[in-house]
mmCIF file of C-alpha atoms in Angstrom:
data_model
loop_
_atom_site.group_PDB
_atom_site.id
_atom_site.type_symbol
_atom_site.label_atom_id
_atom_site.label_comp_id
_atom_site.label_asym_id
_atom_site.label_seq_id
_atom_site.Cartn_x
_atom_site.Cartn_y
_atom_site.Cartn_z
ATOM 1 C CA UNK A 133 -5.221 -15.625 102.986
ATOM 2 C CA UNK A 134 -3.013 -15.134 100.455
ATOM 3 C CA UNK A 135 -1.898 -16.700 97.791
ATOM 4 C CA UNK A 136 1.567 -18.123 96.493
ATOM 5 C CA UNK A 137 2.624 -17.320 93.077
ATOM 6 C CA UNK A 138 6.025 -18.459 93.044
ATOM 7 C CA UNK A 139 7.243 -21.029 90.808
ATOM 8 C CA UNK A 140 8.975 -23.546 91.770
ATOM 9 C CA UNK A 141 11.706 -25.150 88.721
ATOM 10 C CA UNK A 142 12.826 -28.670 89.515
ATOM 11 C CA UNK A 143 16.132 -29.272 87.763
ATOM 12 C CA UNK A 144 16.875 -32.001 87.244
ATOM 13 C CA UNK A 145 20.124 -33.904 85.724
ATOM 14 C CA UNK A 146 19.866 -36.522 82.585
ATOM 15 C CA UNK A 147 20.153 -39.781 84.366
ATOM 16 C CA UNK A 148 22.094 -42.760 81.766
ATOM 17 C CA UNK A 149 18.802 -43.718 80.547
ATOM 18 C CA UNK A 150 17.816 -40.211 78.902
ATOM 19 C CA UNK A 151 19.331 -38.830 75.526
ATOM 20 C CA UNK A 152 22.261 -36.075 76.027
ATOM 21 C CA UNK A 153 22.045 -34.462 73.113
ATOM 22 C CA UNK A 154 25.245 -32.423 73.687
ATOM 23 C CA UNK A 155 27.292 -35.674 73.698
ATOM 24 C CA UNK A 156 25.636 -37.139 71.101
ATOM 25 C CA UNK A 157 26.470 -33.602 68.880
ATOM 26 C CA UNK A 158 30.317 -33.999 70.266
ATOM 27 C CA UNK A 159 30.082 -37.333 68.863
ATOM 28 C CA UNK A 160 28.926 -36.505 65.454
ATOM 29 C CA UNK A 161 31.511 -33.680 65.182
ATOM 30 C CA UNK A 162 34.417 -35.708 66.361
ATOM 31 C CA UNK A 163 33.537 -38.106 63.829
ATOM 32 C CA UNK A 164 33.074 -36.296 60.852
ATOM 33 C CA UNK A 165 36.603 -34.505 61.926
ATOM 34 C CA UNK A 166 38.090 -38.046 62.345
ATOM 35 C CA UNK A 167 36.997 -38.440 58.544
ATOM 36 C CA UNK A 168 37.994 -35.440 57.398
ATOM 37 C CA UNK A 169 41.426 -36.179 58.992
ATOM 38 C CA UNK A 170 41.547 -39.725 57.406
ATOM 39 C CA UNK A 171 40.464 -38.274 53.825
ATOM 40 C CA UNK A 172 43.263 -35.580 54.028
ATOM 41 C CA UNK A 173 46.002 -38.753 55.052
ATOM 42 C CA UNK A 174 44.651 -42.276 53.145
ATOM 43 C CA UNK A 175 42.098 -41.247 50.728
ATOM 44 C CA UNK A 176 41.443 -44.725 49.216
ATOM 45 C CA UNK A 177 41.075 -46.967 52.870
ATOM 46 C CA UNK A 178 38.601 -44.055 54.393
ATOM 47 C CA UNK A 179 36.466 -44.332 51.360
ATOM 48 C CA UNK A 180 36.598 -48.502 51.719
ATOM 49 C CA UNK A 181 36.132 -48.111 55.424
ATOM 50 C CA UNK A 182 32.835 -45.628 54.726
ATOM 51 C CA UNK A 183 31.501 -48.698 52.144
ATOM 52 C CA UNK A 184 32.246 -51.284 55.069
ATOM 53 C CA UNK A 185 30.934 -49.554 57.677
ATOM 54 C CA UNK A 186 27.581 -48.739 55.946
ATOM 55 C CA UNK A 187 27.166 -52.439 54.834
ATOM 56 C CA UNK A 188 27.350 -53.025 58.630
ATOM 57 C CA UNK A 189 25.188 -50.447 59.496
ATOM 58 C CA UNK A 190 22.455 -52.134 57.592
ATOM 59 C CA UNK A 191 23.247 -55.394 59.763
ATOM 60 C CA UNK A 192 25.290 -57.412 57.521
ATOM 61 C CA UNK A 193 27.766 -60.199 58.615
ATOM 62 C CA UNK A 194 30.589 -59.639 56.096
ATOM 63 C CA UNK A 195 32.896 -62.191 55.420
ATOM 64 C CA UNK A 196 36.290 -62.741 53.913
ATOM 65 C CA UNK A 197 35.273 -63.926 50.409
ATOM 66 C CA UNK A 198 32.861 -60.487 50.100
ATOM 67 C CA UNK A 199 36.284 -58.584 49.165
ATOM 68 C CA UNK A 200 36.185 -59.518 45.695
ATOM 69 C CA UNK A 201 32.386 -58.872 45.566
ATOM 70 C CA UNK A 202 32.716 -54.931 47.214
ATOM 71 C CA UNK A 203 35.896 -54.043 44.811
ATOM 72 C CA UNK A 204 33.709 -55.150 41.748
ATOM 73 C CA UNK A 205 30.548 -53.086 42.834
ATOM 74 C CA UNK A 206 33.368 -50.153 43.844
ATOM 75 C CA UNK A 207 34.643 -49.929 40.249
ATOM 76 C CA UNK A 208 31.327 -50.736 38.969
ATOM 77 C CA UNK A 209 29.748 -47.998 40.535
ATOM 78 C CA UNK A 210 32.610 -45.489 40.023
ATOM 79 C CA UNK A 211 32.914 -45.957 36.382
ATOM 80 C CA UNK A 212 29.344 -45.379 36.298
ATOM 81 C CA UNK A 213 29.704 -42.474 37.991
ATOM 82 C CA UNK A 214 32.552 -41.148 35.990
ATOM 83 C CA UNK A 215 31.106 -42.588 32.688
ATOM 84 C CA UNK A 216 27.383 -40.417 33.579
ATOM 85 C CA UNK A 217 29.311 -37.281 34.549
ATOM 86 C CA UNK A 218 32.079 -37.459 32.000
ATOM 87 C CA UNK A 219 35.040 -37.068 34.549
ATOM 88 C CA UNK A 220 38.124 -38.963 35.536
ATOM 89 C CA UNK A 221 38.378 -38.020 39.265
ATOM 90 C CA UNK A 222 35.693 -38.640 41.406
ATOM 91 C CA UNK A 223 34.790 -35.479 43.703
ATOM 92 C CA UNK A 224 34.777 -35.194 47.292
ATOM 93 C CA UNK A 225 31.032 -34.079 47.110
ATOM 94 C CA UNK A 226 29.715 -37.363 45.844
ATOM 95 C CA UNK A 227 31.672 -39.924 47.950
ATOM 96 C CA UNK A 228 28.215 -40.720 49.960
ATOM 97 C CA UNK A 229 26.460 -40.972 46.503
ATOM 98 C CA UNK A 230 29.025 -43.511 45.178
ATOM 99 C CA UNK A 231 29.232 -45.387 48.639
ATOM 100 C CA UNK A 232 25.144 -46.104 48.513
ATOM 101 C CA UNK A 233 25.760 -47.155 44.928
ATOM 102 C CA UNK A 234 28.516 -49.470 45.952
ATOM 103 C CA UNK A 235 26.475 -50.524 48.462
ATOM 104 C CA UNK A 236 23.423 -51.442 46.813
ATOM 105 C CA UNK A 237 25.046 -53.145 43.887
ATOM 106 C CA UNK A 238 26.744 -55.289 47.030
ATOM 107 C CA UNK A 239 23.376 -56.354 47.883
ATOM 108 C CA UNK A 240 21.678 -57.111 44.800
ATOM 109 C CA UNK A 241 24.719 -59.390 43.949
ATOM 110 C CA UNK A 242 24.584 -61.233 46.945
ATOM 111 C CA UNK A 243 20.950 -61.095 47.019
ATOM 112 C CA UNK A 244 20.899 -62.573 43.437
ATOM 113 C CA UNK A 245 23.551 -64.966 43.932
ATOM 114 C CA UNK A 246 21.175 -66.550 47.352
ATOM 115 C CA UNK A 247 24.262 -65.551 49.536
ATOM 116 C CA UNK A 248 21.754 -62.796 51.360
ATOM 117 C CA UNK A 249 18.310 -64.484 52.515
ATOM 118 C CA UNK A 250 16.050 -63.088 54.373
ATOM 119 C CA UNK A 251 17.030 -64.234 56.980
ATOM 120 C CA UNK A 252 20.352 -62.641 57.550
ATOM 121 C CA UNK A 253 19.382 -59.406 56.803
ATOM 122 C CA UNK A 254 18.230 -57.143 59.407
ATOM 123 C CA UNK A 255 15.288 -54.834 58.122
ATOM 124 C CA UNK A 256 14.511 -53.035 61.411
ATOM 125 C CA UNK A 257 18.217 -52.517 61.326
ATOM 126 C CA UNK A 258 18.428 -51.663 58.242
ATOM 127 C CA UNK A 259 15.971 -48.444 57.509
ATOM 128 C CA UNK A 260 12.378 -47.801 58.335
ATOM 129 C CA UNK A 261 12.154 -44.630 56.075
ATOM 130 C CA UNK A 262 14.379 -42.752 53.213
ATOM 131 C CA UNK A 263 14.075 -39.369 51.780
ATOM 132 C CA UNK A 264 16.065 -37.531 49.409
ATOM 133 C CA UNK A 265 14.264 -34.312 48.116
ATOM 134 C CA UNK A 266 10.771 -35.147 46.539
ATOM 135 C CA UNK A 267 11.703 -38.981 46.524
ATOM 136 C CA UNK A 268 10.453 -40.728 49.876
ATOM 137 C CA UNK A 269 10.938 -44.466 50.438
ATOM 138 C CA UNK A 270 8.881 -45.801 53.912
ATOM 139 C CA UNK A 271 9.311 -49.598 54.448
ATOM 140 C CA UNK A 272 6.589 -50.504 56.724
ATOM 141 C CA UNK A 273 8.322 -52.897 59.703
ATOM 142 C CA UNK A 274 6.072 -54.974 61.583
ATOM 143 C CA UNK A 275 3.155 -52.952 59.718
ATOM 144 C CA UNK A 276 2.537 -56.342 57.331
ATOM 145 C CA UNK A 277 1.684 -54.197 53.924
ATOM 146 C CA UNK A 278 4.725 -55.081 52.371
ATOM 147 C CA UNK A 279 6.375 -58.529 52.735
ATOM 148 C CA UNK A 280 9.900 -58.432 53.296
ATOM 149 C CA UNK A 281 11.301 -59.114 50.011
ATOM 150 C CA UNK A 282 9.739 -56.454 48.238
ATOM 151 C CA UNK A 283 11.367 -54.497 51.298
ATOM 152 C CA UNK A 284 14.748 -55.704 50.232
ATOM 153 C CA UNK A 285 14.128 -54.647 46.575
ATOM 154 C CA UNK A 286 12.914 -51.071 47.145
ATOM 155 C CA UNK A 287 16.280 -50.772 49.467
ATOM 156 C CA UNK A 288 18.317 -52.209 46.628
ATOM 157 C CA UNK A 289 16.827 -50.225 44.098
ATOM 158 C CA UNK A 290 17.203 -47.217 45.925
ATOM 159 C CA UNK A 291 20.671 -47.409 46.501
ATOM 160 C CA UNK A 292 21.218 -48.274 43.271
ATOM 161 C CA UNK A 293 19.963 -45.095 41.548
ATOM 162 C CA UNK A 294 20.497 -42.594 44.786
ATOM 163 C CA UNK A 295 22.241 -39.486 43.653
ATOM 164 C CA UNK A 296 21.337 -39.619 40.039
ATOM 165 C CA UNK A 297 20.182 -35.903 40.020
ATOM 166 C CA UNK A 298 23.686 -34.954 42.232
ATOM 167 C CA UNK A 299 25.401 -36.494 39.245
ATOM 168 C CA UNK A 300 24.039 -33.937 36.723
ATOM 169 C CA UNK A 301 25.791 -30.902 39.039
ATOM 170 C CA UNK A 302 29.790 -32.497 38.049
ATOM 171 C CA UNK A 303 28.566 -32.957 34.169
ATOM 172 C CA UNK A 304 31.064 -32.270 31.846
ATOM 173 C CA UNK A 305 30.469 -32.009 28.012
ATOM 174 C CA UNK A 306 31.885 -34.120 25.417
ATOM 175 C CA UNK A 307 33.581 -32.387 22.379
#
């Protein structure tokens, strides 16, 4: 009697319900060429649209009368920016940096003001874990060890101050 050694491959093709990563890649490109594009033609509205889009990412309902609120925290965080580096135009390179800012000075103010509760905010929407070099931030969803303001806060604060060390890189001196 002898025995079969063949191998037998079943191929088989990603139904809708599995992850196709080569789409998902496609995706990413096309967008980040999209942006590229829309940096290279209207500067100023890409960079707004990048703020408004991350607020919404993090599952925020904006409204009409936060316009006045995200141009504050823009020029807030800007000037900071340009203040702590000593330059007048903001580089390309630190766009994402200055968008967290703006972002995270969005939230504190309407956190502080009582215009973001609890909840409206969307936490597992939101993050679950950040990392930037040596600096990791884990919010523990459903996990009960930290209560959901003190969630909010660590986001907030980590916005706020993300990119600090990127900053030191576009330093000019004073004379």
């Amino acid at each position: 009697m002898s025995e079969n050694n063949e191998v037998t491959e079943e191929v088989t093709q990603p139904t809708e319900e599995q992850f196709n990563i080569d789409s998902f890649v496609d995706s990413i490109i096309q967008l980040n060429n999209d942006l590229e594009q829309s940096f290279k033609e209207d500067t100023e509205k890409t960079f707004v649209k990048m703020i408004v889009q991350r607020l919404l990412n993090f599952g925020l309902k904006l409204v009409e009368s936060d316009n006045w609120i995200i141009m504050f925290c823009m020029n807030k965080a800007i000037n900071h920016v340009k203040n702590s580096a000593n330059i007048s135009i903001i580089p390309n390179e630190l766009y994402e940096i200055i968008v967290d800012r703006i972002c995270g000075e969005f939230l504190f103010n309407k956190h502080k003001s009582n215009q973001l509760t609890l909840d409206n905010f969307d936490f597992d929407m939101a993050v679950k874990q950040l990392q930037e070099g040596d600096t990791t931030i884990q919010f523990a969803i459903n996990e009960g060890s930290e209560t959901d303001e003190q969630k909010l806060t660590s986001l907030i604060n980590y916005l706020i101050t993300y990119g600090e060390g990127d900053l030191i890189c576009y330093r000019k001196l004073k004379w």
